[in-house]
XYZ file of C-alpha atoms in Angstrom:
464
model
C 0.000 0.000 0.000
C 1.394 3.376 -1.027
C 1.254 6.690 0.770
C -1.225 7.818 -1.866
C -3.521 4.980 -0.839
C -3.373 5.358 2.934
C -2.127 8.340 4.934
C -0.852 7.061 8.242
C -0.920 9.174 11.359
C -0.146 6.510 13.945
C -3.702 6.747 15.252
C -3.540 10.479 15.943
C -6.888 12.202 16.270
C -8.271 14.463 13.612
C -8.436 18.196 14.127
C -9.728 18.901 17.590
C -13.236 20.156 18.120
C -16.640 19.273 16.737
C -17.130 19.295 12.975
C -19.008 22.339 11.739
C -22.671 21.472 11.742
C -23.110 23.436 8.524
C -21.170 20.684 6.792
C -23.793 18.113 7.797
C -26.228 19.587 5.305
C -23.863 18.731 2.475
C -23.971 15.004 3.272
C -26.391 12.472 1.792
C -26.485 10.307 4.903
C -25.295 10.052 8.452
C -23.520 6.770 7.630
C -22.475 5.328 4.294
C -21.931 1.569 4.435
C -19.661 -0.018 1.832
C -20.638 -3.633 1.269
C -24.006 -5.408 1.530
C -22.784 -8.616 3.129
C -23.842 -9.694 6.599
C -21.722 -7.068 8.382
C -22.976 -4.186 6.251
C -26.639 -5.210 6.360
C -26.587 -5.870 10.116
C -24.936 -2.523 10.802
C -27.466 -0.740 8.584
C -30.389 -2.325 10.430
C -28.973 -1.466 13.859
C -28.281 2.139 12.840
C -31.696 2.652 11.268
C -33.292 1.397 14.469
C -31.607 4.352 16.199
C -32.926 6.855 13.660
C -29.664 7.145 11.734
C -29.843 7.958 8.003
C -28.031 5.146 6.188
C -26.989 4.427 2.610
C -25.653 0.973 1.699
C -23.688 0.464 -1.514
C -22.570 -2.863 -2.962
C -20.210 -3.572 -5.834
C -21.907 -6.834 -6.825
C -25.331 -7.129 -8.387
C -26.542 -9.070 -5.371
C -26.464 -8.797 -1.594
C -24.920 -11.367 0.707
C -21.147 -11.146 0.262
C -19.737 -14.584 1.102
C -23.227 -15.987 1.570
C -23.863 -16.954 -2.022
C -26.437 -19.483 -3.196
C -26.097 -20.471 -6.865
C -29.817 -20.418 -7.578
C -29.320 -20.901 -11.322
C -27.721 -24.335 -10.897
C -29.643 -27.587 -10.320
C -30.290 -27.987 -6.623
C -29.177 -24.395 -5.886
C -25.817 -25.370 -4.323
C -23.877 -23.053 -2.055
C -20.644 -21.265 -2.950
C -20.228 -19.536 0.412
C -21.139 -19.937 4.061
C -23.439 -22.830 4.935
C -23.002 -24.284 8.414
C -24.468 -22.550 11.462
C -23.065 -23.699 14.789
C -24.989 -23.836 18.041
C -22.997 -20.815 19.229
C -24.073 -18.632 16.306
C -26.572 -16.818 18.505
C -26.690 -13.675 16.372
C -27.312 -15.581 13.149
C -29.960 -17.769 14.769
C -31.650 -14.681 16.208
C -31.752 -13.005 12.803
C -33.302 -16.053 11.154
C -36.055 -16.010 13.768
C -36.582 -12.271 13.352
C -36.939 -12.550 9.594
C -38.891 -15.799 9.552
C -36.128 -17.739 7.799
C -36.330 -21.483 8.488
C -33.364 -23.412 9.836
C -32.780 -27.048 8.995
C -30.372 -29.668 10.325
C -27.194 -29.650 8.255
C -26.304 -32.975 6.634
C -24.222 -35.103 8.934
C -20.534 -35.292 8.086
C -19.581 -38.791 6.960
C -16.094 -39.456 8.314
C -15.833 -42.620 6.221
C -14.271 -41.247 3.039
C -12.632 -42.752 -0.025
C -8.967 -41.735 -0.234
C -7.155 -41.322 -3.534
C -3.470 -40.943 -2.706
C -0.629 -41.137 -5.191
C -3.055 -42.195 -7.921
C -4.530 -45.117 -5.952
C -7.968 -45.321 -4.356
C -8.058 -46.692 -0.812
C -10.869 -47.109 1.693
C -10.324 -46.104 5.300
C -10.398 -49.741 6.339
C -7.581 -50.588 3.930
C -5.522 -47.440 4.543
C -3.214 -48.718 7.332
C -1.861 -51.530 5.132
C -2.065 -49.847 1.737
C 0.985 -49.322 -0.483
C -0.327 -45.767 -1.010
C 0.257 -45.123 2.704
C 3.770 -43.713 3.020
C 3.403 -42.542 6.598
C 5.915 -43.865 9.155
C 4.764 -46.606 11.495
C 3.395 -44.441 14.354
C 1.166 -42.546 11.893
C 0.072 -45.300 9.490
C -3.199 -45.970 11.290
C -4.313 -42.342 10.971
C -6.353 -41.537 7.815
C -5.074 -38.504 5.847
C -8.113 -36.380 6.684
C -7.646 -37.021 10.402
C -3.962 -36.102 10.581
C -4.609 -32.417 11.317
C -6.862 -33.066 14.331
C -4.565 -35.837 15.558
C -1.533 -33.568 15.745
C -3.648 -30.619 16.835
C -4.434 -32.572 20.008
C -0.713 -32.461 20.834
C -0.509 -28.672 20.515
C -1.359 -26.069 23.129
C -5.068 -25.253 23.205
C -6.597 -21.817 23.701
C -8.918 -21.608 26.722
C -11.442 -19.331 24.971
C -12.133 -18.126 21.402
C -10.816 -14.669 22.392
C -7.555 -15.949 23.857
C -5.734 -15.619 20.528
C -5.567 -11.863 21.194
C -3.645 -12.206 24.445
C 0.145 -11.678 24.535
C 0.789 -15.136 25.974
C -0.664 -16.690 22.797
C 2.316 -15.419 20.789
C 4.141 -18.725 21.208
C 1.569 -20.296 18.878
C 1.971 -17.587 16.249
C 4.383 -19.624 14.145
C 3.797 -21.399 10.860
C 1.438 -24.343 11.011
C 4.172 -26.423 9.337
C 6.612 -25.620 12.154
C 4.000 -26.379 14.806
C 3.183 -29.713 13.191
C 6.861 -30.619 13.110
C 7.214 -29.679 16.779
C 4.238 -31.954 17.512
C 6.084 -34.830 15.877
C 4.430 -34.905 12.447
C 6.463 -36.528 9.686
C 7.168 -34.810 6.380
C 4.597 -37.081 4.703
C 1.965 -36.224 7.315
C 2.592 -32.503 6.781
C 2.331 -32.995 3.001
C -1.031 -34.722 3.340
C -2.366 -32.081 5.740
C -1.296 -29.425 3.240
C -3.036 -31.210 0.358
C -6.537 -30.149 1.443
C -5.878 -27.401 3.952
C -8.555 -24.793 4.593
C -5.961 -22.144 3.838
C -3.255 -21.465 1.302
C -0.335 -23.403 2.787
C 0.865 -24.901 6.060
C 3.848 -22.550 5.669
C 1.802 -19.331 5.293
C -0.848 -20.164 7.912
C -0.281 -19.393 11.588
C -0.729 -22.264 14.031
C -2.520 -19.717 16.215
C -5.216 -19.411 13.549
C -5.726 -23.181 13.696
C -5.892 -23.059 17.507
C -8.356 -20.168 17.343
C -10.618 -22.134 14.977
C -10.483 -25.153 17.284
C -11.421 -22.993 20.288
C -14.429 -21.594 18.431
C -15.626 -25.097 17.589
C -15.190 -26.255 21.181
C -17.276 -23.310 22.373
C -20.143 -24.303 20.047
C -20.864 -27.993 20.627
C -24.010 -29.517 19.286
C -25.632 -30.134 15.914
C -24.999 -27.895 12.924
C -27.819 -26.061 11.176
C -28.308 -24.537 7.736
C -30.708 -22.013 6.239
C -33.670 -23.539 4.466
C -33.904 -22.558 0.816
C -30.296 -21.379 0.634
C -27.948 -19.261 2.736
C -28.551 -16.167 0.631
C -32.178 -16.016 1.769
C -31.021 -14.434 5.054
C -29.139 -11.418 3.612
C -31.938 -10.938 1.090
C -34.455 -10.755 3.933
C -32.217 -8.376 5.880
C -31.888 -6.061 2.871
C -35.645 -6.100 2.259
C -36.353 -4.606 5.710
C -34.080 -1.581 5.304
C -35.713 1.813 4.834
C -33.561 2.409 1.756
C -32.654 -0.599 -0.424
C -28.942 -1.193 -0.989
C -27.572 0.383 -4.152
C -26.160 -2.527 -6.150
C -23.426 -2.417 -8.757
C -21.777 0.583 -7.068
C -18.043 -0.078 -7.129
C -15.747 2.120 -5.063
C -12.785 3.913 -6.686
C -11.533 5.984 -3.725
C -12.286 6.856 -0.092
C -11.351 10.197 1.521
C -11.956 11.335 5.092
C -12.021 14.977 6.158
C -12.589 16.473 9.622
C -16.292 16.860 8.760
C -17.216 13.829 6.666
C -16.199 10.944 4.406
C -16.473 11.107 0.625
C -16.546 7.933 -1.471
C -15.864 8.188 -5.190
C -17.407 5.483 -7.370
C -15.924 4.017 -10.526
C -18.641 5.799 -12.528
C -17.248 9.143 -11.316
C -20.084 9.925 -8.907
C -19.439 10.712 -5.243
C -21.341 10.038 -2.021
C -20.638 12.050 1.120
C -21.684 11.045 4.627
C -20.787 12.089 8.159
C -19.320 8.619 8.772
C -18.533 5.592 6.608
C -18.305 1.911 7.469
C -16.224 -0.236 5.133
C -17.100 -3.928 5.353
C -15.471 -5.310 2.212
C -12.617 -7.833 2.596
C -9.194 -6.276 2.964
C -7.988 -8.327 -0.023
C -10.396 -6.313 -2.187
C -9.978 -3.042 -0.280
C -6.201 -2.934 -0.751
C -6.610 -1.910 -4.399
C -8.676 1.176 -3.445
C -6.878 4.453 -2.554
C -7.737 5.608 0.969
C -6.986 9.097 2.287
C -7.677 8.855 6.012
C -5.900 8.730 9.380
C -5.724 4.955 9.798
C -3.701 3.257 12.511
C -0.501 1.553 11.437
C -1.917 -1.823 12.397
C -5.030 -1.411 10.277
C -2.948 -0.131 7.368
C -0.695 -3.179 7.634
C -3.733 -5.479 7.648
C -5.322 -3.804 4.658
C -2.053 -4.242 2.804
C -1.195 -7.753 3.902
C -3.915 -9.785 5.675
C -4.028 -13.042 3.686
C -7.234 -14.546 2.332
C -7.654 -18.226 1.545
C -8.023 -19.136 -2.110
C -10.902 -21.478 -2.919
C -12.220 -22.661 -6.286
C -15.079 -25.054 -6.908
C -16.234 -27.245 -9.778
C -19.919 -28.184 -9.694
C -20.578 -31.419 -11.555
C -23.985 -32.710 -12.648
C -24.327 -36.507 -12.717
C -26.708 -38.649 -14.741
C -27.386 -40.693 -11.601
C -26.215 -40.877 -7.993
C -23.601 -43.571 -8.686
C -21.966 -42.944 -5.283
C -25.014 -44.535 -3.667
C -24.603 -47.845 -5.435
C -20.886 -48.479 -6.049
C -20.176 -49.673 -2.521
C -17.668 -46.918 -1.793
C -17.887 -43.952 0.617
C -19.617 -40.890 -0.822
C -16.858 -38.344 -0.151
C -13.599 -38.478 -2.099
C -10.392 -37.040 -0.561
C -7.316 -36.828 -2.767
C -3.817 -35.406 -2.943
C -4.384 -34.914 -6.678
C -4.242 -31.127 -7.236
C -7.330 -31.208 -9.487
C -9.514 -33.405 -7.279
C -8.953 -32.155 -3.732
C -12.171 -32.994 -1.949
C -15.297 -34.149 -3.776
C -18.598 -33.892 -1.900
C -21.974 -35.325 -2.890
C -24.455 -32.437 -2.736
C -27.576 -34.500 -3.205
C -29.411 -37.118 -5.213
C -32.294 -35.077 -6.624
C -30.720 -33.683 -8.681
C -27.477 -35.702 -8.429
C -24.668 -33.158 -8.018
C -21.050 -33.167 -6.870
C -18.852 -30.317 -5.648
C -15.075 -30.350 -6.118
C -13.305 -28.105 -3.580
C -9.764 -26.939 -4.319
C -7.760 -24.681 -1.999
C -4.583 -22.604 -2.070
C -2.229 -23.218 -5.010
C -4.546 -25.892 -6.404
C -7.328 -23.312 -6.646
C -4.978 -20.994 -8.510
C -4.039 -23.803 -10.886
C -7.699 -24.414 -11.718
C -8.315 -20.699 -12.242
C -5.631 -20.574 -14.941
C -7.092 -23.447 -16.949
C -9.564 -22.958 -19.836
C -13.015 -24.180 -18.860
C -13.143 -27.157 -21.245
C -9.622 -28.261 -20.330
C -10.430 -28.034 -16.612
C -13.679 -29.970 -17.051
C -11.976 -32.771 -18.970
C -9.095 -33.043 -16.500
C -11.273 -33.070 -13.379
C -13.793 -35.571 -14.730
C -11.071 -37.903 -16.048
C -9.371 -37.930 -12.638
C -12.619 -38.627 -10.779
C -13.426 -41.444 -13.203
C -10.006 -42.958 -12.571
C -10.464 -42.689 -8.800
C -14.033 -43.937 -8.899
C -14.823 -46.105 -11.968
C -18.593 -45.949 -11.409
C -18.424 -42.265 -12.466
C -17.363 -43.065 -16.041
C -19.525 -41.343 -18.605
C -21.869 -39.906 -15.973
C -20.437 -36.450 -15.216
C -20.562 -33.051 -16.885
C -19.336 -29.682 -15.652
C -22.122 -27.337 -14.569
C -20.051 -24.430 -13.218
C -16.574 -23.328 -12.202
C -16.501 -20.814 -9.343
C -13.545 -18.916 -7.903
C -13.641 -16.626 -4.862
C -10.243 -15.080 -5.537
C -11.229 -14.101 -9.083
C -14.096 -12.008 -7.705
C -12.889 -8.371 -7.493
C -15.269 -7.798 -4.562
C -13.757 -10.632 -2.487
C -10.301 -11.808 -3.675
C -10.589 -14.870 -1.438
C -13.123 -16.850 0.572
C -12.130 -15.760 4.106
C -9.142 -14.359 5.959
C -6.535 -16.250 7.913
C -3.683 -15.204 10.175
C -0.182 -15.380 8.743
C 2.708 -16.453 11.009
C 3.740 -13.551 13.244
C 0.658 -11.495 12.341
C -1.646 -12.154 15.300
C -0.586 -9.152 17.403
C -1.162 -6.823 14.465
C -4.587 -8.340 13.812
C -5.531 -8.102 17.486
C -4.575 -4.410 17.526
C -6.509 -3.865 14.307
C -9.594 -5.486 15.818
C -9.386 -3.078 18.758
C -8.697 0.023 16.630
C -11.479 2.590 16.330
C -11.760 5.129 13.549
C -12.719 8.789 13.609
C -15.116 8.965 10.686
C -14.001 5.974 8.613
C -14.704 2.653 10.328
C -14.198 -1.010 9.414
C -16.052 -4.281 10.020
C -16.271 -7.792 8.612
C -15.450 -11.355 9.582
C -11.769 -10.405 9.411
C -12.158 -8.067 12.412
C -14.135 -10.332 14.748
C -12.574 -11.082 18.121
C -14.457 -14.088 19.465
C -16.319 -15.489 16.473
C -15.627 -16.454 12.888
C -17.414 -16.598 9.560
C -21.028 -15.465 9.491
C -21.222 -14.910 13.243
C -17.956 -12.975 13.171
C -19.359 -10.606 10.563
C -22.254 -9.720 12.847
C -20.006 -9.389 15.905
C -17.711 -6.883 14.209
C -20.672 -4.933 12.835
C -22.022 -4.456 16.353
C -18.646 -3.192 17.554
C -18.488 -0.648 14.724
C -22.070 0.503 15.286
C -21.375 1.141 18.967
C -18.423 3.339 17.989
C -20.380 5.295 15.383
C -23.363 5.885 17.652
C -20.981 7.367 20.187
C -19.532 9.758 17.616
C -22.508 10.801 15.522
C -23.018 13.860 17.686
C -19.795 15.419 16.364
């Protein structure tokens, strides 16, 4: 990030004294919210309830952010957030408020078919398989269970918020280093890296993994999902706002003055408000020039907070062959073009291929027809019952979306203290929220948590 993009003042306050009230008349709203995902929509609703004039703008032609239901595909599969934990109290409350039904999420079948080194192996056969190159102490552990197995040997965080404490710094090393310290072999680390929910075991902090584990421990119980598709919730939230979100409004620049914040759009138009709340992912925000007194920690996060790459291939099947071939439904592979293959349903029969990190980038660079042929051929080789029964319905990439540039954030090694300080930072007139700034939650719930923190700050400052 250049000086032209972000003017740093080390957190110094703006010019002392209240902004001239005459300037308020030149603003279109009290608060301009950038982004109509969960954080932006929740903040808008909370502010409107307090009588605040709000405008919400969104660069996409839809609301929802990382809650994205592909309604045009058979079965309306999800591309974004799906699972709702028992501790997602804010999300559950919003579904009740808006009359959105919740349903039990499909149970996770731990019995998967492994395809390692070009050979398909069931879990029962894994310990004695020639494809199993793990050393003797690890041979009994299936590839998909290696992460949790070694995670149990690492230090655990007592609470979901504990990652922010100084004594958690010992865990803020690369996940690869932490796995090695826990006794993982090079082959175990390679397999964990093959389908990591992140970009690499080398670029992911072990503290991020510990934080995720703490959040899951704090939310025991069955998982839920939104009936009719995850995107139904943000759509319902947007429908209750006094002023509908303005869609297709992409931001070109943001400038804060002592009196207000002015946002310039790519179409050349400007919107001025007394305060602005930016909820778009930092991976997308870092390409937008910002002229504002932002703390050094926030500036560093905008410039360098990593986001996980994720690309999906949705495959339509002529029949649900995974129900009749005698093999587990889920396929887990170290093949860079298979990754994980999930059965989405039988009516219609659909599969979802999930690729992460460098494998997602590899898929993104391939022409559609080439990618379709390569993926289907590999699945057919791993699972012969699939031969002649698959066709590509859609390729989807989160990092290729200019409004996202990744599916969700993660902490890089050595970055936790900066992120913790950024989560605590409070702006003058330009504020930030999103799942990347949550302190005790993650994902959908984290988006709402951070929105509430930002709203509390803005309500305290709207009198100036």
